[in-house]
JSON list of C-alpha atoms in Angstrom, two decimals:
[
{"chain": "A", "resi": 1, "resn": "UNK", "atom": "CA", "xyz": [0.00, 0.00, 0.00]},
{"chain": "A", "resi": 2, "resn": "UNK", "atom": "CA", "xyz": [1.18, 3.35, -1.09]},
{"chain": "A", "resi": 3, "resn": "UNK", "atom": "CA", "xyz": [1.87, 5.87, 1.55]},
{"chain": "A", "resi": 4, "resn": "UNK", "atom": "CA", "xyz": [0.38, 9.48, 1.06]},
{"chain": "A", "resi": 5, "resn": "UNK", "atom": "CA", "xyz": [1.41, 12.55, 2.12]},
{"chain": "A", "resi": 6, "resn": "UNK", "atom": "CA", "xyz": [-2.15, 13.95, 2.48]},
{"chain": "A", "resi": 7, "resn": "UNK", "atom": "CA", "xyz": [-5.63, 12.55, 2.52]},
{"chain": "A", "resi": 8, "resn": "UNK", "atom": "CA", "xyz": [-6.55, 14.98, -0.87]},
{"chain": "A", "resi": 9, "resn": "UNK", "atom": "CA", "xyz": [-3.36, 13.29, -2.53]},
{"chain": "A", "resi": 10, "resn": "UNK", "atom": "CA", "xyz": [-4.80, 9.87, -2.00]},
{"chain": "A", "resi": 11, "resn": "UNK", "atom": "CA", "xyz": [-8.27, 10.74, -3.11]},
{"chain": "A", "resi": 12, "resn": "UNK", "atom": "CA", "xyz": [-6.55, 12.08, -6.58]},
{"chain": "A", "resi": 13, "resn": "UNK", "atom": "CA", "xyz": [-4.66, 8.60, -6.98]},
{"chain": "A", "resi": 14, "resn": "UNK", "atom": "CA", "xyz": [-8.09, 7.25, -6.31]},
{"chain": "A", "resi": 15, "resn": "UNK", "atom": "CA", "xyz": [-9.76, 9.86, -9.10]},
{"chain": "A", "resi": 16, "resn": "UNK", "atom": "CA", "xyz": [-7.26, 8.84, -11.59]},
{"chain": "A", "resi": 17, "resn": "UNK", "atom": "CA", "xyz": [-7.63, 5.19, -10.71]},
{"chain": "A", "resi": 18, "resn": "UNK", "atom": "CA", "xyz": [-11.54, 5.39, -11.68]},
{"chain": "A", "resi": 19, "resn": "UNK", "atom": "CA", "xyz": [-11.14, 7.57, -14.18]},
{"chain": "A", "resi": 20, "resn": "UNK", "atom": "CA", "xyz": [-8.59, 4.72, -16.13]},
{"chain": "A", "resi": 21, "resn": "UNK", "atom": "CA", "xyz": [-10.94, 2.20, -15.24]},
{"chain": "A", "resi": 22, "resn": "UNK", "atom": "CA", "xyz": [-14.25, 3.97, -16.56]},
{"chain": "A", "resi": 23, "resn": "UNK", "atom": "CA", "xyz": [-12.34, 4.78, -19.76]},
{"chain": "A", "resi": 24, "resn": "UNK", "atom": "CA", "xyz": [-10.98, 1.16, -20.45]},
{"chain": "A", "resi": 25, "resn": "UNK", "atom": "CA", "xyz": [-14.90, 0.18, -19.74]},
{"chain": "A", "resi": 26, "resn": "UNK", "atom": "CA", "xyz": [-16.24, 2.57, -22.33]},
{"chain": "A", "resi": 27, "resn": "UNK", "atom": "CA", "xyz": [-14.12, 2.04, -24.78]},
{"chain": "A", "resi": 28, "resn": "UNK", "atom": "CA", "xyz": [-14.54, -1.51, -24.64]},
{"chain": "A", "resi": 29, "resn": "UNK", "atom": "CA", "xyz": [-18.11, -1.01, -24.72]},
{"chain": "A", "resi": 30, "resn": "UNK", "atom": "CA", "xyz": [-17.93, 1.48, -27.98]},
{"chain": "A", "resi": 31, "resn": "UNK", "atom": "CA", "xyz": [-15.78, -0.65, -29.80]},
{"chain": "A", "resi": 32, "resn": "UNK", "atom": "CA", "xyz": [-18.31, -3.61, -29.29]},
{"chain": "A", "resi": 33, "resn": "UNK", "atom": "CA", "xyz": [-20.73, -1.71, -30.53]},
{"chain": "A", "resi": 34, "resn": "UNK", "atom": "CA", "xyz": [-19.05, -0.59, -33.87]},
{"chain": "A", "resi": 35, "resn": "UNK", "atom": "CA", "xyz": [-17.93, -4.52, -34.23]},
{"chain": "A", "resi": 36, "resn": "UNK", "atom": "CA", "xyz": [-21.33, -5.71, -33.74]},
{"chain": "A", "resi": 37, "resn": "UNK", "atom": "CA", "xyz": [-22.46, -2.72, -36.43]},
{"chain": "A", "resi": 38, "resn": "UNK", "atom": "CA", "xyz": [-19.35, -3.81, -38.54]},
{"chain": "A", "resi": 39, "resn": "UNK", "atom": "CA", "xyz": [-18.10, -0.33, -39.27]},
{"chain": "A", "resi": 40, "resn": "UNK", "atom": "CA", "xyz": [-13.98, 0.35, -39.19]},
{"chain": "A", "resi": 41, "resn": "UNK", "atom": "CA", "xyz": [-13.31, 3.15, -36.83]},
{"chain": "A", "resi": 42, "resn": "UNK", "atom": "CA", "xyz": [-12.49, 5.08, -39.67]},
{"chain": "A", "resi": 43, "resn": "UNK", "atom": "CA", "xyz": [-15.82, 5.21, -40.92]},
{"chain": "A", "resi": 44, "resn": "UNK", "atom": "CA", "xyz": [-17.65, 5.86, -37.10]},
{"chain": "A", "resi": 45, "resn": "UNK", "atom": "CA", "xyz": [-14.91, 8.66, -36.60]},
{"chain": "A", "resi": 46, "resn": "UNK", "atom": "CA", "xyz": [-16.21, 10.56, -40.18]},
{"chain": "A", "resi": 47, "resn": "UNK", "atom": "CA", "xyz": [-20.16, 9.52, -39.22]},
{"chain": "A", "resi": 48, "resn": "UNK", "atom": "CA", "xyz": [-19.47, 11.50, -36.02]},
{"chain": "A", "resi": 49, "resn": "UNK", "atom": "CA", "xyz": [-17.42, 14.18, -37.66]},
{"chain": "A", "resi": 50, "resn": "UNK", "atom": "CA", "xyz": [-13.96, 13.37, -35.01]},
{"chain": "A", "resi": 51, "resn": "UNK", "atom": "CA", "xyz": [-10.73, 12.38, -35.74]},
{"chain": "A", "resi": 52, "resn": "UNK", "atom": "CA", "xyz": [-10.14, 8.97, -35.87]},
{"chain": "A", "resi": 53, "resn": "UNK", "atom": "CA", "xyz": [-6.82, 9.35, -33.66]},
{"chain": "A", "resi": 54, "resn": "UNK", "atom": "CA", "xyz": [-9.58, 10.46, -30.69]},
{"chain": "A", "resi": 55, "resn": "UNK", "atom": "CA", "xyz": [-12.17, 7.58, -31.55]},
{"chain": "A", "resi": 56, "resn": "UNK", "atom": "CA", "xyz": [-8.67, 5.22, -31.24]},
{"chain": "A", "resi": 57, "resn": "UNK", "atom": "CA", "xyz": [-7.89, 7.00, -28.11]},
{"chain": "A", "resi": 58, "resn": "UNK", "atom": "CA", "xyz": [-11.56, 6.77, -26.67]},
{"chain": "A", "resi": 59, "resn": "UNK", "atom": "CA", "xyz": [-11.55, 3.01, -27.63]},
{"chain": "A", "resi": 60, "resn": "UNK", "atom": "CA", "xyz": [-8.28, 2.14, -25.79]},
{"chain": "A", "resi": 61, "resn": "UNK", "atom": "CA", "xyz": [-9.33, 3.87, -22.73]},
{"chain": "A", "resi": 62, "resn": "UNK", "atom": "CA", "xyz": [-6.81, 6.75, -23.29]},
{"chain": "A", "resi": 63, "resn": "UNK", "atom": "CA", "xyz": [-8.79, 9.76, -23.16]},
{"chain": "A", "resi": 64, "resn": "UNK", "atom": "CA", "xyz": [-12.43, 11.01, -21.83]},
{"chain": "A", "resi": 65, "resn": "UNK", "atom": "CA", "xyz": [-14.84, 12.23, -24.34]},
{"chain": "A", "resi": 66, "resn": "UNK", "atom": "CA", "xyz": [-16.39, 15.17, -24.16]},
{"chain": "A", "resi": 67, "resn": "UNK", "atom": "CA", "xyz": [-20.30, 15.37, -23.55]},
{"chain": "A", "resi": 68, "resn": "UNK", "atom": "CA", "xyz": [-20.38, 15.97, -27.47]},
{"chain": "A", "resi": 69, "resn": "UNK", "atom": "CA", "xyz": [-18.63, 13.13, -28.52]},
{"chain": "A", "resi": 70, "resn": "UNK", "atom": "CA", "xyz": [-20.65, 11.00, -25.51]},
{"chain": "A", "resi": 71, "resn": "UNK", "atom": "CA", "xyz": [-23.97, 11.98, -26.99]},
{"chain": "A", "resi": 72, "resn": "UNK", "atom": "CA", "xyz": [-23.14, 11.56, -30.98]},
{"chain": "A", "resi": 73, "resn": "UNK", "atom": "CA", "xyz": [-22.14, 8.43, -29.96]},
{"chain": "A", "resi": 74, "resn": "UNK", "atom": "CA", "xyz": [-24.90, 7.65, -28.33]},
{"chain": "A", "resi": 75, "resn": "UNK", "atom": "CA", "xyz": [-26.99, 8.84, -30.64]},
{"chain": "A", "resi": 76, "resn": "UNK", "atom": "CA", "xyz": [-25.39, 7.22, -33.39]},
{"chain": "A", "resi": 77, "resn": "UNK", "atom": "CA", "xyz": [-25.99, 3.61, -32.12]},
{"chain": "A", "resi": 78, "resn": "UNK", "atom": "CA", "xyz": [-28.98, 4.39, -30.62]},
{"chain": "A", "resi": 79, "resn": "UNK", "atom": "CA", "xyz": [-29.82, 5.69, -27.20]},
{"chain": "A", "resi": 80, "resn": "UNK", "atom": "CA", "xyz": [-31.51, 2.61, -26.02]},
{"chain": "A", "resi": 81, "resn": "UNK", "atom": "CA", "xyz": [-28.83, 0.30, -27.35]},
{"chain": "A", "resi": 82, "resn": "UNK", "atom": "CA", "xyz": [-26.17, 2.64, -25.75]},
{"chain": "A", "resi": 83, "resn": "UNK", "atom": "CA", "xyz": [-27.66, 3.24, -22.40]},
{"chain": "A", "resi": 84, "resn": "UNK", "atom": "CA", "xyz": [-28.28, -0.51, -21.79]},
{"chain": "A", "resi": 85, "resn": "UNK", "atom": "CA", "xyz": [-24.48, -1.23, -22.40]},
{"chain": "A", "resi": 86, "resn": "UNK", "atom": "CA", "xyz": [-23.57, 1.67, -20.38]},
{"chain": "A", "resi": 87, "resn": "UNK", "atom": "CA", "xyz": [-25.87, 1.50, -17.59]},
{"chain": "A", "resi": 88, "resn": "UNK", "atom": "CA", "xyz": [-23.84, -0.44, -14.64]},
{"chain": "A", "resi": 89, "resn": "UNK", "atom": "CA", "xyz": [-21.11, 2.46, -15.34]},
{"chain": "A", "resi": 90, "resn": "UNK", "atom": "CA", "xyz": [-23.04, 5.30, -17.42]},
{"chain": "A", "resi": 91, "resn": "UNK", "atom": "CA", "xyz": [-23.61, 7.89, -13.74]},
{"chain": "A", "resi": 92, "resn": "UNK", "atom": "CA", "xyz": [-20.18, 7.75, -13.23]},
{"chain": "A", "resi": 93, "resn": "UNK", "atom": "CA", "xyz": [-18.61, 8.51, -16.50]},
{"chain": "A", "resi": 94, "resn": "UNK", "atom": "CA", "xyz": [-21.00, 11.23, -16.71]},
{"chain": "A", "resi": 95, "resn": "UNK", "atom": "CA", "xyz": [-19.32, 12.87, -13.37]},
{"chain": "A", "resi": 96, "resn": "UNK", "atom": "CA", "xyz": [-16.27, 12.11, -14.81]},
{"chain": "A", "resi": 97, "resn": "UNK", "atom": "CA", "xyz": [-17.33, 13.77, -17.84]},
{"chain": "A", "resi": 98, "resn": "UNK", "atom": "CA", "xyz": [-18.72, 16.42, -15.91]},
{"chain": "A", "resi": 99, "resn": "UNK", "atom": "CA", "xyz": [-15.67, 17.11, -13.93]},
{"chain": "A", "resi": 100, "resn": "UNK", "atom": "CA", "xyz": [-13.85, 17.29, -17.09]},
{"chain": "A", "resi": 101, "resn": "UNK", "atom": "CA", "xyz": [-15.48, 19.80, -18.76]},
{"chain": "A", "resi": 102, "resn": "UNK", "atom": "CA", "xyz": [-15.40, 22.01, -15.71]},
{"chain": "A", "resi": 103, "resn": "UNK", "atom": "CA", "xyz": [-11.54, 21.52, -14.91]},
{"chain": "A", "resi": 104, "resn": "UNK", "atom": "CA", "xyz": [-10.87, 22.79, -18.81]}
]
C-alpha cells in the first residue's frame, strides 16, 4: 500500500484510478458496438465528424470524451442500445465527464 502525504493526494490517486478504469470500460463497450455494427473506426470517426486518432484513443481507454462526442455516440448507435451497455457504469462517467469539462 502506497503511503500518502495527504488525505486529498490519495483521493486524486483514487480519481485517476476510476477515471482509467471507466475509460478502459467505455471504450470496450464502444468498440463492441461498432464490431457488432461492422463499421472500421475510420468510418464511425467521419459519421461522427472526429478524428479517428480520438475515436482510437476513446476506444483504448486513453482519453475522456467530451459530452459531445458522448452523446453523438450515443446517438449514433442508438440511445436505447447505448444506455443498456452503459448503464452499470453510465452515472459515473457522466461525473467524470462532468468534472472534465469544468476543470478545462
Amino acid at each position: 500500500m502506497k503511503n500518502y502525504e495527504t488525505p486529498e493526494e490519495e483521493d486524486l490517486e483514487k480519481m485517476k484510478l476510476l477515471k482509467e478504469q471507466l475509460n478502459k470500460e467505455v471504450g470496450n463497450i464502444i468498440r463492441a458496438l461498432r464490431k457488432v455494427a461492422d463499421i472500421t473506426q475510420d468510418e464511425l470517426a467521419h459519421q461522427l465528424k472526429i478524428s479517428e486518432r480520438y475515436l482510437v484513443k476513446i476506444e483504448n481507454g486513453d482519453a475522456t470524451m467530451n459530452y459531445q462526442t458522448y452523446f453523438l455516440i450515443r446517438n449514433y448507435f442508438g440511445k436505447e442500445i447505448f444506455e443498456k451497455e452503459m448503464n452499470h457504469i453510465d452515472e459515473e462517467f457522466l461525473k467524470l465527464i462532468k468534472q472534465q469539462n469544468e476543470d478545462l
